[in-house]
Amino acid sequence: MHTLIRSARVLLGAALLMPAALAAQDLAIRNATILTIANGDIENGTVLMRNGKITAVGRNVTIPAGVRTIDGTGKFVMPGIIDAHSHAALEGGINEGSESVTPEVIVQLRNDDPVIYRALAGGVTAALLLHGSANTIGGQGLVIKMRWGTTVDSMMFKGAHRIVKFALGENVTRASSTAEAADRRYPMTRMGVDHTLRYWFTLAKDYDKSWTDYRAAARTNPNAIPPRRDLRLEALADILRGDLKVHAHSYRGDEILMLIRVADDMGFKINTFQHVLEGYKVADEIAKHGAMASTFADMWAYKVEAWDAIPFNMALMHQRGVVVSVNSDSDERIRRLYQEAGVGVRYGNMPVNEALKMITLNPAKQLGVDKMVGTLEVGKDGDIAVFSAHPFAPAAMVEYTIIDGKVHFDRNEANTLRKVVVPSPSPSPSGGAR
Amino acid sequence: MSRRICLAAALAIAGPALAAAQASPGEGGNWLIRGGTVVTGTGERLANTSVLIRNGRIAQMGANVAAGDAKVIDAAGKFIYPGMIDANTPIGLVEIGGIQPMTMRNELGQFNPHLRALVALNVESEFLGVTRMNGVTSVLTSPAGGIISGQAAMINTAGWTWEDLAVTRSAGIVINLPGAAGAGGGRGGGGGGRGGAAPAPAPSATDLHAFMKAAQDYDAKRTAGSAKLDLIYESMRPLFRKEIPAIIPAGGEAGIRSAIEFGEQYGLKVVIMGGAQAYRARALLAQKNVPVILSSIQSVPQGNSPYDEIYAQPGLLHDAGVKFAFSTGGGANARHVPEHAALAVAYGLPLDAALKALTIWPAEIFGADKEIGSIAQGKMANLFVASGDPLDMRTQITHVFIKGRNVPSDDRHSRLYQKYRARPMPPPG
């Protein structure tokens, strides 16, 4: 497959070098069931994209002559899937684990990781690539579109939030407690995590004030001396101003509530709690703070702080007004996030459209891109997944994944097992298990 | 899951006692599940059919079955499925991974055919309750580690004791053929000690062959009445009599070939465990009638393989006539085994075959098909009632019966759900 992927990449790369081929971003899918997410489902509907944007969604859409048209008969069309928590395609590690507070660092994208291709084959069109969870305040992540075969720069999702990772609980503290005494690192307890946050935001407020004071003084005094620049405190000050959004790795209800109170006291907002496995215990507090939640469909018992995780978490948080997404945090689950979202229906009986929002509109909100993607509405980006059946049905398979009106995955052209498998040599099949 | 809220709510009200109260194995007695569509698991769909349960077994099925003294459950408009089976898990042996007292699956030593998973099962494992709630009524639970890990058991996911849980007390002996699990790409030892086991001296094929020959020798002498009882060798004899299979982790074609050759050399019935690339040996598997327990389909492809390799393999195996079953390999996620089957259906496996691979095929593979794996008169009443196809995420499972007992949804997760669902809503504004 590698050869195929590489040549596909070369071809796609070559296409990009050609003069703005906007016609390549004109596309229509007709006669399909359209899951708009925003405005209900449309039977026998059409989605039209011009220049990469959705220009029409509905039953009576005229497709201009010459626009490539996919016959959607029997197929289901939904917004491209968005993964609000991935560590795929990152170069050289995901944790700057030398210190517990490192918001100045930024993860680095490796654009040729085949995980991107496999995610595309699962209908994923955008993802948040996060720093790891080793630090109380970790590094900054990247929001990308899965434009496989293009450059690192062209994969960036322009207009998305700047996002920094926080982490609480076992990952932040365990690294220290299992280490040799000489290598231990503060904080080693949840108490220490609370204090670490308060300590650094106290410094950041002072730092921010020193710049405000300087700028005020500089207006009248050309000889005013600026404070010494500190990139770490600058990043924390960005958090205080809301320019850098916090996504906080968290498990237990108590630590989630602790972080909410730290944020309230220090004057910043948690944008999204990540994992948030016990979010259902403090859903009212999360909603009141205005935070959102990005969780696993069902992961539990793999460590002590995951012991009270339940698959009803999504439904319970949703019922109490929290904007919930379901994420992968895995190179495997990113291939079938539609199945993960379905867990919300099986457990807690979420309405199907609300469950689908957990992999479309809701993560779009969490990444700050909901004006551009997350629903099938006129004016939004042409980011679309075409399924062979309803995404929660057992026959659901992605046939096309489209980004900005351009087909980035086409099952018909993909290197599938049935295409490459060489018929097994004799002895011939005996049909024993029919 | 919206079922049997009353009982769960009652438990929630019980407050502090809740923490101690574990999930109940269910309410016995006679039950009539009236007027649903019975999907037998062996290919038939019987509309408007009732199922009468007496003494833990399916006593009668048909359009007109009198309830008599049986408690009645109305299944009109619903579907009655045989309980699903996860064909490889560590349930009962492992709870929270990484905590040693909760992770007792790997014994010391290389040759442990005498070790029995069944007698070490924690009947209060929280995995049992959450697993059965999704219609998974039986699982294979297997030991790991060493060259010969021990005896796996086919168990129900509800019961009062490990004896009550048991369907097949010894369902096979796990043999980690050195080198086999890694062949063809390495990931495939779903049930083996590879991967999860602590570092140990490299297992030696020479040692294994020496052990097998000594066991054969013992078997012959015992048959002739000329050997003293040896607990270790004695436990190998059901293998030589082909009463139970050798469960051999093997990943790809080379590993599967050597596993089959190993079985032929010692006259064993072989079950392949793992088989990440079993499709490469599918003609051989079909010809030798060797079944495969697929390791988790929720995996990534090997190396440079096609993106859909793992999802599409079951369809290829089926086309070739290979019998197989699905497994998660896990405890916490055993309940999601129908989603594994759903992925296989999407990528080319017929739906009926997927249901068989969740029910009757694993039962047959592990010698439990007289008791479980389909809905048929006389079988153990392991079944569930659902609003639709259990492979469809939109389906709600409304009732679960295990050994004829109506199992309430009072598992750990349902209890937490009910407790926090009942938290008073905050005042508006």
mmCIF file with all atom_site columns, N, CA, C and O in Angstrom, chain B residues 354-379:
data_model
loop_
_atom_site.group_PDB
_atom_site.id
_atom_site.type_symbol
_atom_site.label_atom_id
_atom_site.label_alt_id
_atom_site.label_comp_id
_atom_site.label_asym_id
_atom_site.label_entity_id
_atom_site.label_seq_id
_atom_site.pdbx_PDB_ins_code
_atom_site.Cartn_x
_atom_site.Cartn_y
_atom_site.Cartn_z
_atom_site.occupancy
_atom_site.B_iso_or_equiv
_atom_site.pdbx_formal_charge
_atom_site.auth_seq_id
_atom_site.auth_comp_id
_atom_site.auth_asym_id
_atom_site.auth_atom_id
_atom_site.pdbx_PDB_model_num
ATOM 1   N N  . ALA B 1 354 ? -22.494 -13.048 10.320 1.00 0.00 ? 354 ALA B N  1
ATOM 2   C CA . ALA B 1 354 ? -21.982 -12.276 11.455 1.00 0.00 ? 354 ALA B CA 1
ATOM 3   C C  . ALA B 1 354 ? -22.680 -12.709 12.738 1.00 0.00 ? 354 ALA B C  1
ATOM 4   O O  . ALA B 1 354 ? -22.047 -12.852 13.787 1.00 0.00 ? 354 ALA B O  1
ATOM 5   N N  . LEU B 1 355 ? -23.991 -12.931 12.654 1.00 0.00 ? 355 LEU B N  1
ATOM 6   C CA . LEU B 1 355 ? -24.719 -13.384 13.842 1.00 0.00 ? 355 LEU B CA 1
ATOM 7   C C  . LEU B 1 355 ? -24.254 -14.767 14.276 1.00 0.00 ? 355 LEU B C  1
ATOM 8   O O  . LEU B 1 355 ? -24.107 -15.039 15.468 1.00 0.00 ? 355 LEU B O  1
ATOM 9   N N  . LYS B 1 356 ? -24.000 -15.636 13.311 1.00 0.00 ? 356 LYS B N  1
ATOM 10  C CA . LYS B 1 356 ? -23.494 -16.978 13.657 1.00 0.00 ? 356 LYS B CA 1
ATOM 11  C C  . LYS B 1 356 ? -22.131 -16.869 14.340 1.00 0.00 ? 356 LYS B C  1
ATOM 12  O O  . LYS B 1 356 ? -21.837 -17.607 15.280 1.00 0.00 ? 356 LYS B O  1
ATOM 13  N N  . ALA B 1 357 ? -21.312 -15.950 13.851 1.00 0.00 ? 357 ALA B N  1
ATOM 14  C CA . ALA B 1 357 ? -19.972 -15.801 14.418 1.00 0.00 ? 357 ALA B CA 1
ATOM 15  C C  . ALA B 1 357 ? -20.016 -15.176 15.806 1.00 0.00 ? 357 ALA B C  1
ATOM 16  O O  . ALA B 1 357 ? -19.004 -15.133 16.507 1.00 0.00 ? 357 ALA B O  1
ATOM 17  N N  . LEU B 1 358 ? -21.191 -14.675 16.180 1.00 0.00 ? 358 LEU B N  1
ATOM 18  C CA . LEU B 1 358 ? -21.379 -14.139 17.536 1.00 0.00 ? 358 LEU B CA 1
ATOM 19  C C  . LEU B 1 358 ? -22.089 -15.141 18.443 1.00 0.00 ? 358 LEU B C  1
ATOM 20  O O  . LEU B 1 358 ? -22.254 -14.879 19.633 1.00 0.00 ? 358 LEU B O  1
ATOM 21  N N  . THR B 1 359 ? -22.574 -16.251 17.871 1.00 0.00 ? 359 THR B N  1
ATOM 22  C CA . THR B 1 359 ? -23.434 -17.150 18.660 1.00 0.00 ? 359 THR B CA 1
ATOM 23  C C  . THR B 1 359 ? -23.053 -18.625 18.475 1.00 0.00 ? 359 THR B C  1
ATOM 24  O O  . THR B 1 359 ? -22.285 -19.164 19.249 1.00 0.00 ? 359 THR B O  1
ATOM 25  N N  . ILE B 1 360 ? -23.558 -19.211 17.416 1.00 0.00 ? 360 ILE B N  1
ATOM 26  C CA . ILE B 1 360 ? -23.442 -20.672 17.313 1.00 0.00 ? 360 ILE B CA 1
ATOM 27  C C  . ILE B 1 360 ? -22.020 -21.130 16.975 1.00 0.00 ? 360 ILE B C  1
ATOM 28  O O  . ILE B 1 360 ? -21.568 -22.173 17.444 1.00 0.00 ? 360 ILE B O  1
ATOM 29  N N  . TRP B 1 361 ? -21.294 -20.324 16.171 1.00 0.00 ? 361 TRP B N  1
ATOM 30  C CA . TRP B 1 361 ? -19.941 -20.775 15.819 1.00 0.00 ? 361 TRP B CA 1
ATOM 31  C C  . TRP B 1 361 ? -19.004 -20.816 17.026 1.00 0.00 ? 361 TRP B C  1
ATOM 32  O O  . TRP B 1 361 ? -18.329 -21.831 17.233 1.00 0.00 ? 361 TRP B O  1
ATOM 33  N N  . PRO B 1 362 ? -18.924 -19.761 17.828 1.00 0.00 ? 362 PRO B N  1
ATOM 34  C CA . PRO B 1 362 ? -18.061 -19.906 19.016 1.00 0.00 ? 362 PRO B CA 1
ATOM 35  C C  . PRO B 1 362 ? -18.535 -21.025 19.941 1.00 0.00 ? 362 PRO B C  1
ATOM 36  O O  . PRO B 1 362 ? -17.709 -21.709 20.565 1.00 0.00 ? 362 PRO B O  1
ATOM 37  N N  . ALA B 1 363 ? -19.853 -21.237 20.014 1.00 0.00 ? 363 ALA B N  1
ATOM 38  C CA . ALA B 1 363 ? -20.347 -22.339 20.843 1.00 0.00 ? 363 ALA B CA 1
ATOM 39  C C  . ALA B 1 363 ? -19.843 -23.676 20.305 1.00 0.00 ? 363 ALA B C  1
ATOM 40  O O  . ALA B 1 363 ? -19.387 -24.540 21.061 1.00 0.00 ? 363 ALA B O  1
ATOM 41  N N  . GLU B 1 364 ? -19.897 -23.835 18.993 1.00 0.00 ? 364 GLU B N  1
ATOM 42  C CA . GLU B 1 364 ? -19.422 -25.085 18.384 1.00 0.00 ? 364 GLU B CA 1
ATOM 43  C C  . GLU B 1 364 ? -17.918 -25.238 18.571 1.00 0.00 ? 364 GLU B C  1
ATOM 44  O O  . GLU B 1 364 ? -17.423 -26.325 18.896 1.00 0.00 ? 364 GLU B O  1
ATOM 45  N N  . ILE B 1 365 ? -17.199 -24.155 18.345 1.00 0.00 ? 365 ILE B N  1
ATOM 46  C CA . ILE B 1 365 ? -15.731 -24.215 18.401 1.00 0.00 ? 365 ILE B CA 1
ATOM 47  C C  . ILE B 1 365 ? -15.275 -24.682 19.787 1.00 0.00 ? 365 ILE B C  1
ATOM 48  O O  . ILE B 1 365 ? -14.309 -25.433 19.912 1.00 0.00 ? 365 ILE B O  1
ATOM 49  N N  . PHE B 1 366 ? -16.000 -24.248 20.821 1.00 0.00 ? 366 PHE B N  1
ATOM 50  C CA . PHE B 1 366 ? -15.571 -24.593 22.182 1.00 0.00 ? 366 PHE B CA 1
ATOM 51  C C  . PHE B 1 366 ? -16.464 -25.657 22.824 1.00 0.00 ? 366 PHE B C  1
ATOM 52  O O  . PHE B 1 366 ? -16.516 -25.768 24.048 1.00 0.00 ? 366 PHE B O  1
ATOM 53  N N  . GLY B 1 367 ? -17.142 -26.412 22.006 1.00 0.00 ? 367 GLY B N  1
ATOM 54  C CA . GLY B 1 367 ? -17.886 -27.562 22.514 1.00 0.00 ? 367 GLY B CA 1
ATOM 55  C C  . GLY B 1 367 ? -19.028 -27.196 23.443 1.00 0.00 ? 367 GLY B C  1
ATOM 56  O O  . GLY B 1 367 ? -19.384 -27.964 24.339 1.00 0.00 ? 367 GLY B O  1
ATOM 57  N N  . ALA B 1 368 ? -19.621 -26.022 23.223 1.00 0.00 ? 368 ALA B N  1
ATOM 58  C CA . ALA B 1 368 ? -20.702 -25.577 24.097 1.00 0.00 ? 368 ALA B CA 1
ATOM 59  C C  . ALA B 1 368 ? -22.024 -25.497 23.347 1.00 0.00 ? 368 ALA B C  1
ATOM 60  O O  . ALA B 1 368 ? -23.008 -24.984 23.878 1.00 0.00 ? 368 ALA B O  1
ATOM 61  N N  . ASP B 1 369 ? -22.073 -26.014 22.126 1.00 0.00 ? 369 ASP B N  1
ATOM 62  C CA . ASP B 1 369 ? -23.254 -25.800 21.292 1.00 0.00 ? 369 ASP B CA 1
ATOM 63  C C  . ASP B 1 369 ? -24.451 -26.642 21.701 1.00 0.00 ? 369 ASP B C  1
ATOM 64  O O  . ASP B 1 369 ? -25.559 -26.386 21.250 1.00 0.00 ? 369 ASP B O  1
ATOM 65  N N  . LYS B 1 370 ? -24.244 -27.639 22.555 1.00 0.00 ? 370 LYS B N  1
ATOM 66  C CA . LYS B 1 370 ? -25.411 -28.356 23.077 1.00 0.00 ? 370 LYS B CA 1
ATOM 67  C C  . LYS B 1 370 ? -26.171 -27.477 24.063 1.00 0.00 ? 370 LYS B C  1
ATOM 68  O O  . LYS B 1 370 ? -27.366 -27.657 24.269 1.00 0.00 ? 370 LYS B O  1
ATOM 69  N N  . GLU B 1 371 ? -25.468 -26.533 24.660 1.00 0.00 ? 371 GLU B N  1
ATOM 70  C CA . GLU B 1 371 ? -26.084 -25.684 25.688 1.00 0.00 ? 371 GLU B CA 1
ATOM 71  C C  . GLU B 1 371 ? -26.450 -24.290 25.175 1.00 0.00 ? 371 GLU B C  1
ATOM 72  O O  . GLU B 1 371 ? -27.500 -23.769 25.500 1.00 0.00 ? 371 GLU B O  1
ATOM 73  N N  . ILE B 1 372 ? -25.548 -23.661 24.444 1.00 0.00 ? 372 ILE B N  1
ATOM 74  C CA . ILE B 1 372 ? -25.741 -22.243 24.091 1.00 0.00 ? 372 ILE B CA 1
ATOM 75  C C  . ILE B 1 372 ? -25.491 -22.030 22.594 1.00 0.00 ? 372 ILE B C  1
ATOM 76  O O  . ILE B 1 372 ? -25.130 -22.960 21.879 1.00 0.00 ? 372 ILE B O  1
ATOM 77  N N  . GLY B 1 373 ? -25.724 -20.800 22.141 1.00 0.00 ? 373 GLY B N  1
ATOM 78  C CA . GLY B 1 373 ? -25.365 -20.424 20.776 1.00 0.00 ? 373 GLY B CA 1
ATOM 79  C C  . GLY B 1 373 ? -26.542 -20.300 19.828 1.00 0.00 ? 373 GLY B C  1
ATOM 80  O O  . GLY B 1 373 ? -26.387 -19.799 18.720 1.00 0.00 ? 373 GLY B O  1
ATOM 81  N N  . SER B 1 374 ? -27.718 -20.773 20.234 1.00 0.00 ? 374 SER B N  1
ATOM 82  C CA . SER B 1 374 ? -28.901 -20.611 19.380 1.00 0.00 ? 374 SER B CA 1
ATOM 83  C C  . SER B 1 374 ? -30.136 -20.722 20.250 1.00 0.00 ? 374 SER B C  1
ATOM 84  O O  . SER B 1 374 ? -30.066 -21.134 21.411 1.00 0.00 ? 374 SER B O  1
ATOM 85  N N  . ILE B 1 375 ? -31.261 -20.322 19.666 1.00 0.00 ? 375 ILE B N  1
ATOM 86  C CA . ILE B 1 375 ? -32.535 -20.476 20.373 1.00 0.00 ? 375 ILE B CA 1
ATOM 87  C C  . ILE B 1 375 ? -33.190 -21.747 19.845 1.00 0.00 ? 375 ILE B C  1
ATOM 88  O O  . ILE B 1 375 ? -33.642 -21.798 18.696 1.00 0.00 ? 375 ILE B O  1
ATOM 89  N N  . ALA B 1 376 ? -33.199 -22.758 20.653 1.00 0.00 ? 376 ALA B N  1
ATOM 90  C CA . ALA B 1 376 ? -33.766 -24.043 20.241 1.00 0.00 ? 376 ALA B CA 1
ATOM 91  C C  . ALA B 1 376 ? -34.276 -24.755 21.483 1.00 0.00 ? 376 ALA B C  1
ATOM 92  O O  . ALA B 1 376 ? -33.731 -24.574 22.584 1.00 0.00 ? 376 ALA B O  1
ATOM 93  N N  . GLN B 1 377 ? -35.308 -25.527 21.304 1.00 0.00 ? 377 GLN B N  1
ATOM 94  C CA . GLN B 1 377 ? -35.911 -26.245 22.427 1.00 0.00 ? 377 GLN B CA 1
ATOM 95  C C  . GLN B 1 377 ? -34.866 -27.109 23.125 1.00 0.00 ? 377 GLN B C  1
ATOM 96  O O  . GLN B 1 377 ? -34.083 -27.806 22.465 1.00 0.00 ? 377 GLN B O  1
ATOM 97  N N  . GLY B 1 378 ? -34.849 -27.036 24.439 1.00 0.00 ? 378 GLY B N  1
ATOM 98  C CA . GLY B 1 378 ? -33.929 -27.864 25.221 1.00 0.00 ? 378 GLY B CA 1
ATOM 99  C C  . GLY B 1 378 ? -32.634 -27.159 25.580 1.00 0.00 ? 378 GLY B C  1
ATOM 100 O O  . GLY B 1 378 ? -31.926 -27.581 26.499 1.00 0.00 ? 378 GLY B O  1
ATOM 101 N N  . LYS B 1 379 ? -32.309 -26.093 24.871 1.00 0.00 ? 379 LYS B N  1
ATOM 102 C CA . LYS B 1 379 ? -31.053 -25.402 25.177 1.00 0.00 ? 379 LYS B CA 1
ATOM 103 C C  . LYS B 1 379 ? -31.201 -24.503 26.398 1.00 0.00 ? 379 LYS B C  1
ATOM 104 O O  . LYS B 1 379 ? -32.304 -24.104 26.784 1.00 0.00 ? 379 LYS B O  1
#
